Tab-separated table of C-alpha atoms and ligand atoms in Angstrom:
chain	number	residue	atom	x	y	z
A	14	MET	CA	92.709	54.648	136.999
A	15	MET	CA	95.185	52.539	138.928
A	16	LYS	CA	97.084	50.005	136.879
A	17	GLN	CA	97.799	46.711	138.611
A	18	PHE	CA	100.984	44.640	138.234
A	19	ASP	CA	102.311	41.593	140.039
A	20	VAL	CA	105.732	43.167	140.280
A	21	VAL	CA	107.176	46.659	139.942
A	22	VAL	CA	110.945	46.842	139.533
A	23	ILE	CA	112.459	50.292	140.103
A	24	GLY	CA	115.844	50.686	138.399
A	25	ALA	CA	116.536	49.333	134.916
A	26	GLY	CA	120.241	48.647	135.414
A	27	ALA	CA	121.946	45.273	135.418
A	28	ALA	CA	120.024	43.767	138.345
A	29	GLY	CA	116.636	45.316	137.505
A	30	LEU	CA	116.719	44.242	133.841
A	31	MET	CA	117.673	40.700	134.810
A	32	CYS	CA	115.024	40.466	137.525
A	33	ALA	CA	112.249	41.937	135.346
A	34	ALA	CA	113.088	39.616	132.445
A	35	ARG	CA	113.178	36.507	134.631
A	36	ALA	CA	109.982	37.392	136.517
A	37	GLY	CA	108.260	38.132	133.197
A	38	LYS	CA	109.341	34.759	131.869
A	39	HIS	CA	107.862	33.119	134.951
A	40	GLY	CA	104.521	34.595	133.877
A	41	ARG	CA	104.418	37.599	136.222
A	42	ARG	CA	102.972	40.923	135.022
A	43	VAL	CA	106.006	43.165	135.440
A	44	LEU	CA	106.525	46.908	135.169
A	45	LEU	CA	110.115	48.196	134.973
A	46	ILE	CA	110.628	51.850	135.900
A	47	ASP	CA	113.721	54.059	135.569
A	48	HIS	CA	114.177	57.786	135.900
A	49	ALA	CA	116.817	57.642	133.156
A	50	LYS	CA	115.654	57.678	129.557
A	51	ALA	CA	117.943	54.789	128.583
A	52	PRO	CA	118.171	51.546	130.558
A	53	GLY	CA	121.477	49.841	131.409
A	54	GLU	CA	123.693	52.896	131.080
A	55	LYS	CA	126.408	51.519	133.376
A	56	ILE	CA	126.452	48.295	131.403
A	57	ARG	CA	126.943	50.347	128.245
A	58	ILE	CA	130.053	52.119	129.546
A	59	SER	CA	131.422	49.175	131.517
A	60	GLY	CA	134.645	47.362	130.751
A	61	GLY	CA	135.852	50.182	128.521
A	62	GLY	CA	132.744	49.722	126.321
A	63	ARG	CA	133.089	45.921	126.121
A	64	CYS	CA	131.404	44.987	129.410
A	65	ASN	CA	133.275	42.609	131.660
A	66	PHE	CA	129.982	40.778	132.163
A	67	THR	CA	131.102	38.039	134.539
A	68	ASN	CA	134.080	36.283	136.054
A	69	ILE	CA	134.322	32.524	135.750
A	70	HIS	CA	135.904	32.359	139.220
A	71	ALA	CA	133.125	34.318	140.953
A	72	GLY	CA	132.465	32.947	144.429
A	73	PRO	CA	131.495	34.412	147.811
A	74	GLY	CA	135.196	35.044	148.595
A	75	ASN	CA	135.303	37.742	145.921
A	76	TYR	CA	132.785	39.974	147.704
A	77	LEU	CA	132.895	42.401	150.633
A	78	SER	CA	129.885	42.446	152.919
A	79	GLY	CA	128.991	42.777	156.581
A	80	ASN	CA	127.967	39.121	156.252
A	81	PRO	CA	130.408	37.269	153.969
A	82	HIS	CA	128.024	34.263	153.794
A	83	PHE	CA	125.058	36.252	152.490
A	84	ALA	CA	125.952	36.081	148.783
A	85	LYS	CA	126.526	32.301	148.803
A	86	SER	CA	122.983	31.212	148.087
A	87	ALA	CA	122.263	33.507	145.131
A	88	LEU	CA	125.729	33.040	143.610
A	89	SER	CA	125.441	29.271	143.784
A	90	ARG	CA	122.026	29.242	142.096
A	91	TYR	CA	122.806	31.630	139.217
A	92	ARG	CA	126.356	30.981	138.079
A	93	PRO	CA	128.669	32.581	135.532
A	94	SER	CA	127.905	29.599	133.261
A	95	ASP	CA	124.193	30.551	133.312
A	96	PHE	CA	124.975	34.062	132.085
A	97	ILE	CA	127.440	32.723	129.491
A	98	ALA	CA	124.681	30.427	128.198
A	99	LEU	CA	122.333	33.437	127.887
A	100	VAL	CA	124.984	35.462	126.050
A	101	GLU	CA	125.586	32.567	123.674
A	102	ARG	CA	121.863	32.077	123.009
A	103	HIS	CA	121.883	35.681	121.813
A	104	GLY	CA	124.867	35.019	119.543
A	105	ILE	CA	127.131	37.477	121.382
A	106	ALA	CA	130.814	36.675	120.884
A	107	TRP	CA	133.019	36.889	123.982
A	108	HIS	CA	136.523	36.198	125.185
A	109	GLU	CA	138.432	35.777	128.429
A	110	LYS	CA	140.814	38.678	128.874
A	111	THR	CA	142.703	37.741	132.016
A	112	LEU	CA	142.042	36.345	135.517
A	113	GLY	CA	138.713	34.798	134.468
A	114	GLN	CA	137.286	38.123	133.257
A	115	LEU	CA	134.874	37.686	130.336
A	116	PHE	CA	134.277	40.541	127.886
A	117	CYS	CA	132.213	41.007	124.721
A	118	ASP	CA	134.310	40.809	121.550
A	119	GLY	CA	132.131	43.607	120.195
A	120	SER	CA	130.251	46.138	122.283
A	121	ALA	CA	128.691	46.332	125.744
A	122	LYS	CA	125.576	47.598	123.956
A	123	GLN	CA	124.973	43.975	122.930
A	124	ILE	CA	124.457	43.034	126.587
A	125	VAL	CA	121.973	45.888	127.077
A	126	ALA	CA	120.129	44.891	123.884
A	127	MET	CA	120.072	41.268	125.037
A	128	LEU	CA	118.499	42.151	128.384
A	129	ILE	CA	115.933	44.431	126.734
A	130	GLU	CA	115.018	41.583	124.371
A	131	GLU	CA	114.711	39.216	127.326
A	132	CYS	CA	112.371	41.696	129.025
A	133	ALA	CA	110.275	42.005	125.870
A	134	ALA	CA	110.100	38.196	125.629
A	135	GLY	CA	108.756	38.151	129.183
A	136	GLY	CA	106.129	40.780	128.338
A	137	VAL	CA	107.691	43.371	130.684
A	138	GLU	CA	106.201	46.862	130.420
A	139	ASN	CA	108.534	49.849	130.742
A	140	ARG	CA	108.368	53.390	131.994
A	141	PHE	CA	111.759	54.940	131.255
A	142	GLY	CA	112.504	58.632	131.851
A	143	THR	CA	109.892	58.398	134.592
A	144	PRO	CA	110.662	59.477	138.170
A	145	VAL	CA	108.845	57.872	141.086
A	146	THR	CA	107.029	60.604	143.010
A	147	GLY	CA	105.534	58.516	145.809
A	148	LEU	CA	105.726	55.087	147.350
A	149	GLU	CA	103.360	53.638	149.955
A	150	ARG	CA	102.662	50.233	151.425
A	151	GLN	CA	99.030	49.246	151.092
A	152	GLU	CA	96.873	46.268	151.885
A	153	GLY	CA	98.274	43.392	149.808
A	154	GLY	CA	101.100	45.342	148.204
A	155	PHE	CA	102.442	48.759	147.267
A	156	ARG	CA	101.242	51.958	145.632
A	157	ILE	CA	103.771	53.598	143.327
A	158	ASP	CA	103.054	57.155	142.175
A	159	LEU	CA	104.519	58.283	138.892
A	160	GLU	CA	104.064	61.768	137.428
A	161	GLU	CA	101.106	60.813	135.284
A	162	GLU	CA	99.745	57.605	136.767
A	163	THR	CA	99.494	55.505	139.874
A	164	ILE	CA	100.483	51.851	139.921
A	165	ARG	CA	99.600	49.056	142.321
A	166	ALA	CA	101.833	46.043	142.695
A	167	ALA	CA	101.875	43.004	144.938
A	168	ALA	CA	105.683	43.074	145.057
A	169	LEU	CA	108.196	45.882	144.786
A	170	VAL	CA	111.823	45.316	143.777
A	171	ILE	CA	114.342	48.087	144.399
A	172	ALA	CA	117.242	47.878	141.940
A	173	THR	CA	118.438	51.475	141.804
A	174	GLY	CA	122.114	50.712	142.443
A	175	GLY	CA	124.545	52.683	144.579
A	176	LYS	CA	125.806	56.259	144.675
A	177	SER	CA	128.721	55.882	142.284
A	178	ILE	CA	128.866	58.254	139.335
A	179	PRO	CA	126.003	60.643	140.150
A	180	LYS	CA	126.558	62.249	136.737
A	181	MET	CA	125.067	59.060	135.246
A	182	GLY	CA	121.929	59.262	137.368
A	183	ALA	CA	123.046	57.355	140.470
A	184	THR	CA	121.013	58.289	143.539
A	185	GLY	CA	120.606	57.136	147.112
A	186	PHE	CA	117.008	56.154	146.297
A	187	ALA	CA	117.380	52.549	147.516
A	188	TYR	CA	118.708	53.703	150.897
A	189	ASP	CA	115.845	56.210	151.228
A	190	VAL	CA	113.290	53.490	150.464
A	191	ALA	CA	114.982	51.191	152.985
A	192	ALA	CA	114.852	53.936	155.623
A	193	LYS	CA	111.203	54.637	154.842
A	194	PHE	CA	110.260	51.015	155.446
A	195	GLY	CA	112.525	50.581	158.484
A	196	VAL	CA	115.096	48.397	156.733
A	197	PRO	CA	118.602	49.151	158.116
A	198	VAL	CA	121.389	50.399	155.851
A	199	THR	CA	125.097	50.010	156.637
A	200	GLU	CA	127.470	52.909	156.107
A	201	THR	CA	128.248	53.478	152.438
A	202	ARG	CA	131.519	54.602	150.847
A	203	ALA	CA	133.155	54.676	147.440
A	204	GLY	CA	134.823	51.446	146.291
A	205	LEU	CA	136.989	50.463	143.310
A	206	VAL	CA	138.177	54.050	143.166
A	207	PRO	CA	141.517	55.831	142.490
A	208	PHE	CA	143.577	57.177	145.402
A	209	THR	CA	144.462	60.834	145.808
A	210	LEU	CA	147.801	61.809	147.392
A	211	ASP	CA	148.959	64.633	149.583
A	212	PRO	CA	149.940	67.664	147.468
A	213	ALA	CA	153.726	67.382	148.035
A	214	LEU	CA	153.843	63.701	147.003
A	215	GLN	CA	151.493	64.362	144.100
A	216	ALA	CA	153.714	67.201	142.846
A	217	SER	CA	156.855	65.061	143.114
A	218	LEU	CA	155.179	62.228	141.154
A	219	GLN	CA	153.982	64.558	138.392
A	220	PRO	CA	156.861	63.632	136.005
A	221	LEU	CA	155.800	59.967	136.331
A	222	SER	CA	152.228	60.601	135.292
A	223	GLY	CA	151.065	58.055	132.696
A	224	ILE	CA	153.402	55.257	133.807
A	225	GLY	CA	151.749	51.873	134.339
A	226	ILE	CA	153.605	49.009	136.003
A	227	ALA	CA	152.850	45.511	137.310
A	228	SER	CA	152.583	45.819	141.090
A	229	GLU	CA	151.442	44.071	144.209
A	230	ILE	CA	149.627	46.428	146.547
A	231	ARG	CA	148.979	45.479	150.137
A	232	CYS	CA	146.726	47.032	152.757
A	233	GLY	CA	146.667	45.171	156.061
A	234	LYS	CA	146.375	41.495	155.193
A	235	THR	CA	144.836	42.014	151.752
A	236	ARG	CA	146.959	42.146	148.624
A	237	PHE	CA	146.301	42.349	144.886
A	238	ARG	CA	148.758	41.770	142.067
A	239	GLU	CA	147.763	43.666	138.923
A	240	ALA	CA	148.787	46.849	137.100
A	241	MET	CA	149.174	50.209	138.861
A	242	LEU	CA	148.922	53.506	137.028
A	243	ILE	CA	150.433	56.799	138.177
A	244	THR	CA	148.133	59.605	137.051
A	245	HIS	CA	148.093	63.402	137.258
A	246	ARG	CA	145.535	63.045	140.078
A	247	GLY	CA	147.096	60.199	142.102
A	248	LEU	CA	147.207	56.425	141.770
A	249	SER	CA	144.881	54.295	139.689
A	250	GLY	CA	144.877	51.060	137.693
A	251	PRO	CA	143.354	47.690	138.607
A	252	ALA	CA	145.613	46.935	141.604
A	253	VAL	CA	144.806	50.331	143.139
A	254	LEU	CA	141.052	50.063	142.493
A	255	GLN	CA	141.020	46.593	144.056
A	256	ILE	CA	142.843	47.615	147.232
A	257	SER	CA	140.806	50.835	147.569
A	258	SER	CA	137.772	48.763	148.612
A	259	PHE	CA	139.750	47.449	151.595
A	260	TRP	CA	141.364	50.781	152.512
A	261	GLN	CA	140.140	53.043	155.309
A	262	PRO	CA	141.202	56.688	155.717
A	263	GLY	CA	144.559	56.845	157.528
A	264	ASP	CA	145.662	53.348	156.424
A	265	GLU	CA	149.115	52.866	154.944
A	266	ILE	CA	149.542	50.863	151.745
A	267	ALA	CA	152.680	49.002	150.611
A	268	VAL	CA	153.438	48.907	146.888
A	269	ALA	CA	155.805	46.346	145.398
A	270	MET	CA	156.522	47.244	141.786
A	271	LEU	CA	157.584	44.294	139.613
A	272	PRO	CA	156.833	41.824	142.412
A	273	GLU	CA	158.146	38.927	140.312
A	274	THR	CA	161.624	40.464	140.046
A	275	ASP	CA	164.184	40.717	142.847
A	276	LEU	CA	165.443	44.243	142.159
A	277	ALA	CA	168.059	44.066	144.939
A	278	ALA	CA	169.588	41.042	143.178
A	279	VAL	CA	169.390	42.882	139.838
A	280	LEU	CA	171.389	45.808	141.312
A	281	ILE	CA	173.981	43.656	143.105
A	282	ASP	CA	174.537	41.495	139.987
A	283	ALA	CA	174.858	44.597	137.823
A	284	LYS	CA	177.422	46.034	140.259
A	285	ARG	CA	179.530	42.850	139.928
A	286	GLU	CA	179.268	42.747	136.167
A	287	ASN	CA	179.842	46.421	135.413
A	288	GLY	CA	180.437	48.649	138.433
A	289	ARG	CA	180.851	51.763	136.319
A	290	GLN	CA	177.193	51.926	135.391
A	291	ALA	CA	174.704	53.883	137.470
A	292	ALA	CA	171.856	52.253	139.390
A	293	VAL	CA	169.394	53.960	137.032
A	294	THR	CA	170.969	52.193	134.055
A	295	ALA	CA	170.692	48.803	135.735
A	296	LEU	CA	167.121	49.437	136.878
A	297	SER	CA	166.076	50.741	133.467
A	298	THR	CA	166.417	47.258	132.000
A	299	HIS	CA	163.372	46.358	134.121
A	300	LEU	CA	161.572	49.637	134.946
A	301	PRO	CA	160.587	52.686	132.894
A	302	LYS	CA	163.593	55.044	133.029
A	303	ARG	CA	161.629	57.947	134.565
A	304	LEU	CA	160.557	55.700	137.411
A	305	ALA	CA	164.099	54.389	137.960
A	306	GLN	CA	165.405	57.971	138.039
A	307	TYR	CA	162.776	59.086	140.534
A	308	PHE	CA	163.532	56.344	143.039
A	309	ALA	CA	167.326	56.487	142.564
A	310	GLU	CA	167.253	60.241	143.225
A	311	LYS	CA	165.002	59.774	146.238
A	312	ALA	CA	167.329	57.114	147.665
A	313	GLY	CA	170.433	59.233	146.896
A	314	ALA	CA	171.830	56.374	144.791
A	315	GLU	CA	172.999	58.314	141.761
A	316	LYS	CA	176.687	57.424	141.712
A	317	ALA	CA	178.281	54.514	139.845
A	318	LEU	CA	177.261	51.155	141.298
A	319	ALA	CA	180.878	50.434	142.324
A	320	ASP	CA	180.754	53.513	144.576
A	321	THR	CA	177.385	52.599	146.095
A	322	PRO	CA	177.441	50.268	149.127
A	323	ASP	CA	175.313	47.098	148.840
A	324	LYS	CA	173.271	48.343	151.789
A	325	ALA	CA	172.267	51.443	149.804
A	326	LEU	CA	171.332	49.267	146.832
A	327	HIS	CA	169.113	47.146	149.084
A	328	ARG	CA	167.521	50.391	150.367
A	329	LEU	CA	166.927	51.568	146.809
A	330	ALA	CA	165.316	48.251	145.850
A	331	ALA	CA	163.146	48.353	148.978
A	332	SER	CA	161.989	51.882	148.132
A	333	ILE	CA	160.580	50.455	144.873
A	334	GLN	CA	159.407	47.082	146.133
A	335	ASP	CA	158.208	48.107	149.574
A	336	TRP	CA	157.064	51.659	148.844
A	337	ARG	CA	155.024	52.737	151.874
A	338	LEU	CA	152.566	55.581	151.521
A	339	LYS	CA	149.370	56.901	153.027
A	340	PRO	CA	146.851	57.934	150.389
A	341	ALA	CA	145.242	61.275	151.226
A	342	GLY	CA	141.851	59.921	150.210
A	343	THR	CA	139.963	58.629	147.186
A	344	GLU	CA	138.298	60.337	144.246
A	345	GLY	CA	134.983	59.427	145.886
A	346	TYR	CA	131.669	58.617	144.232
A	347	ARG	CA	132.522	60.862	141.264
A	348	THR	CA	134.656	58.127	139.697
A	349	ALA	CA	134.076	55.068	141.910
A	350	GLU	CA	132.947	51.943	140.067
A	351	VAL	CA	130.894	50.774	143.026
A	352	THR	CA	129.425	51.702	146.399
A	353	LEU	CA	130.490	49.674	149.417
A	354	GLY	CA	127.930	49.061	152.150
A	355	GLY	CA	124.196	49.481	151.600
A	356	VAL	CA	121.009	47.696	152.561
A	357	ASP	CA	121.926	45.554	155.563
A	358	THR	CA	122.074	41.884	154.614
A	359	ASN	CA	120.864	40.918	158.107
A	360	ALA	CA	117.508	42.410	157.178
A	361	LEU	CA	117.171	40.442	153.910
A	362	SER	CA	116.579	36.796	153.042
A	363	SER	CA	119.742	35.511	151.337
A	364	LYS	CA	117.595	33.153	149.296
A	365	THR	CA	115.115	35.674	147.894
A	366	MET	CA	116.459	39.187	148.689
A	367	GLU	CA	113.112	39.984	150.343
A	368	ALA	CA	113.133	42.265	153.389
A	369	LYS	CA	112.469	39.995	156.367
A	370	ASP	CA	110.146	42.507	158.049
A	371	VAL	CA	108.471	43.949	154.932
A	372	PRO	CA	106.819	41.161	152.930
A	373	GLY	CA	106.810	41.924	149.206
A	374	LEU	CA	109.742	44.367	149.313
A	375	PHE	CA	112.974	43.201	147.651
A	376	PHE	CA	116.428	44.793	147.242
A	377	ILE	CA	118.852	43.536	144.579
A	378	GLY	CA	122.151	44.488	142.975
A	379	GLU	CA	124.579	47.114	144.142
A	380	CYS	CA	122.245	48.775	146.650
A	381	VAL	CA	122.669	45.711	148.879
A	382	ASP	CA	125.720	45.502	151.157
A	383	VAL	CA	127.483	43.070	148.809
A	384	THR	CA	130.329	44.504	146.746
A	385	GLY	CA	132.494	42.561	144.360
A	386	TRP	CA	136.123	42.888	143.424
A	387	LEU	CA	137.032	44.422	140.102
A	388	GLY	CA	136.757	41.975	137.216
A	389	GLY	CA	133.142	41.096	136.377
A	390	TYR	CA	132.149	40.163	139.938
A	391	ASN	CA	129.742	43.067	140.384
A	392	PHE	CA	127.719	42.200	137.318
A	393	GLN	CA	127.631	38.561	138.425
A	394	TRP	CA	126.127	39.730	141.719
A	395	ALA	CA	123.580	41.864	139.836
A	396	TRP	CA	122.538	38.891	137.662
A	397	ALA	CA	122.478	36.427	140.581
A	398	SER	CA	120.594	38.642	143.046
A	399	GLY	CA	118.143	39.670	140.292
A	400	ASP	CA	117.494	36.044	139.475
A	401	ALA	CA	117.128	35.081	143.152
A	402	ALA	CA	114.379	37.675	143.626
A	403	ALA	CA	112.668	36.712	140.351
A	404	GLU	CA	112.454	33.082	141.475
A	405	ALA	CA	110.543	34.202	144.566
A	406	LEU	CA	108.187	36.688	142.906
B	518	LIG	P1	122.909	50.060	138.128
B	518	LIG	O1	123.663	51.257	138.562
B	518	LIG	O2	123.395	49.264	136.975
B	518	LIG	O3	121.399	50.461	137.788
B	518	LIG	C1	120.638	51.290	138.615
B	518	LIG	C2	119.528	51.868	137.770
B	518	LIG	O4	118.637	52.556	138.661
B	518	LIG	C3	120.014	52.877	136.761
B	518	LIG	O5	119.443	52.594	135.502
B	518	LIG	C4	119.529	54.225	137.303
B	518	LIG	O6	119.189	55.148	136.299
B	518	LIG	C5	118.292	53.807	138.100
B	518	LIG	N1	117.961	54.726	139.175
B	518	LIG	C6	118.789	55.285	140.091
B	518	LIG	N2	118.100	56.085	140.921
B	518	LIG	C7	116.801	56.026	140.522
B	518	LIG	C8	115.623	56.636	140.965
B	518	LIG	N3	115.650	57.492	141.986
B	518	LIG	N4	114.462	56.370	140.318
B	518	LIG	C9	114.438	55.520	139.270
B	518	LIG	N5	115.540	54.913	138.781
B	518	LIG	C10	116.709	55.157	139.408
B	518	LIG	N6	131.035	45.742	136.980
B	518	LIG	C11	131.429	44.594	136.387
B	518	LIG	O7	131.105	43.511	136.881
B	518	LIG	N7	132.142	44.628	135.220
B	518	LIG	C12	132.516	45.785	134.621
B	518	LIG	O8	133.113	45.789	133.541
B	518	LIG	C13	132.166	47.004	135.273
B	518	LIG	N8	132.560	48.203	134.774
B	518	LIG	C14	132.142	49.361	135.352
B	518	LIG	C15	132.547	50.584	134.799
B	518	LIG	C16	132.121	51.775	135.387
B	518	LIG	C17	132.602	53.079	134.805
B	518	LIG	C18	131.265	51.728	136.506
B	518	LIG	C19	130.755	52.996	137.126
B	518	LIG	C20	130.879	50.524	137.056
B	518	LIG	C21	131.321	49.327	136.498
B	518	LIG	N9	130.971	48.096	137.038
B	518	LIG	C22	131.390	46.935	136.431
B	518	LIG	C23	130.054	48.014	138.204
B	518	LIG	C24	128.643	47.732	137.690
B	518	LIG	O9	128.327	48.665	136.682
B	518	LIG	C25	127.618	47.834	138.821
B	518	LIG	O10	128.027	47.055	139.918
B	518	LIG	C26	126.252	47.350	138.336
B	518	LIG	O11	125.828	48.164	137.256
B	518	LIG	C27	125.234	47.400	139.444
B	518	LIG	O12	124.006	47.018	138.935
B	518	LIG	P2	122.644	47.577	139.551
B	518	LIG	O13	121.573	47.114	138.637
B	518	LIG	O14	122.563	47.277	140.970
B	518	LIG	O15	122.786	49.156	139.429
């Protein structure tokens, strides 16, 4: 027997849970399907286990998309304050860490539990651990085949996320569904992802592995000022993840370590005060010693400061504060926090997320070509796009 629902949501991640809960609360009969046994797995591991669930500064300017205006409508209707109110209604304690990023005081599992409770309150039915085996458009809606049953629904919401972290069950399902129904998809690539380096540079940086330092990283006209981490695989840390979303293969990046400090002035002053000391000694008052040694060696500035011309000191400072390099690539979807690109926003209503040419078919969350910066912006998009669709269902 075919079971009938008003709405089927495929994908019980951030966007799907939000959309199902809200549609359920609006009185719709909702079925939420996921091939994973547990819903909200990315929420659970997010923010180092504390879930950076929103950013109080979230606005359209914090997102990359083929159409930078697309996210405006949904983001303005479901705001960070709406999600904070929900979190507070559930008695979940939270704090602002930095740069408007809000985290749970306790565990990210509280956010998953909250969304599951919200779904239950809206009478949402679940099929978890259940792959979709077939999907067809039919008169007045859609037919969704599961292994042991067939479902009919007036509306179908695709919330299966992007390709990042396939080990956690990420698939290109949303893009396949889009293709099946003739909805265009823009090119996808890994975003918020560590850089890899060419083998010679990587080998030379090996002794610096584990060092984190405040940096400003620039690629073209975009720059981010946060921490950078040198790892045994390349470069990581928030500043690197941020800029990676703007980087294209072949692009050069410019790294300014300690952007708030004028290292050339530090070296020149140190030379005047005590010319017998080495550049490394002067730099080590500001930088980790291993890092100072690496750059001093590279710049050939290992003698006493008194014996090092000012020009060479300026060159040494520039090698640290205008370090130019071309990443070899990124770690790809294996470790990327998000997928850039996706379902083409030109084919969707920015108000409802419905496909313009396929009535009843909606795409929400990360599968859409809207990708946030690091810092709670991606969850805010998941909540806002999920809510926008739910309002229209
Ligand atoms: P999401 O990936 O959450 O959910 C998709 C769901 O669809 C999953 O449950 C999956 O199992 C299911 N699915 C996939 N294919 C399917 C198929 N074929 N059939 C059925 N179901 C299928 N963002 C942020 O704002 N703050 C943060 O702190 C973090 N931290 C973070 C850490 C890590 C390690 C990662 C990888 C990512 C983050 N993010 C983040 C990004 C954030 O997790 C991401 O943007 C959202 O989870 C996207 O929500 P969606 O609901 O669109 O996809």
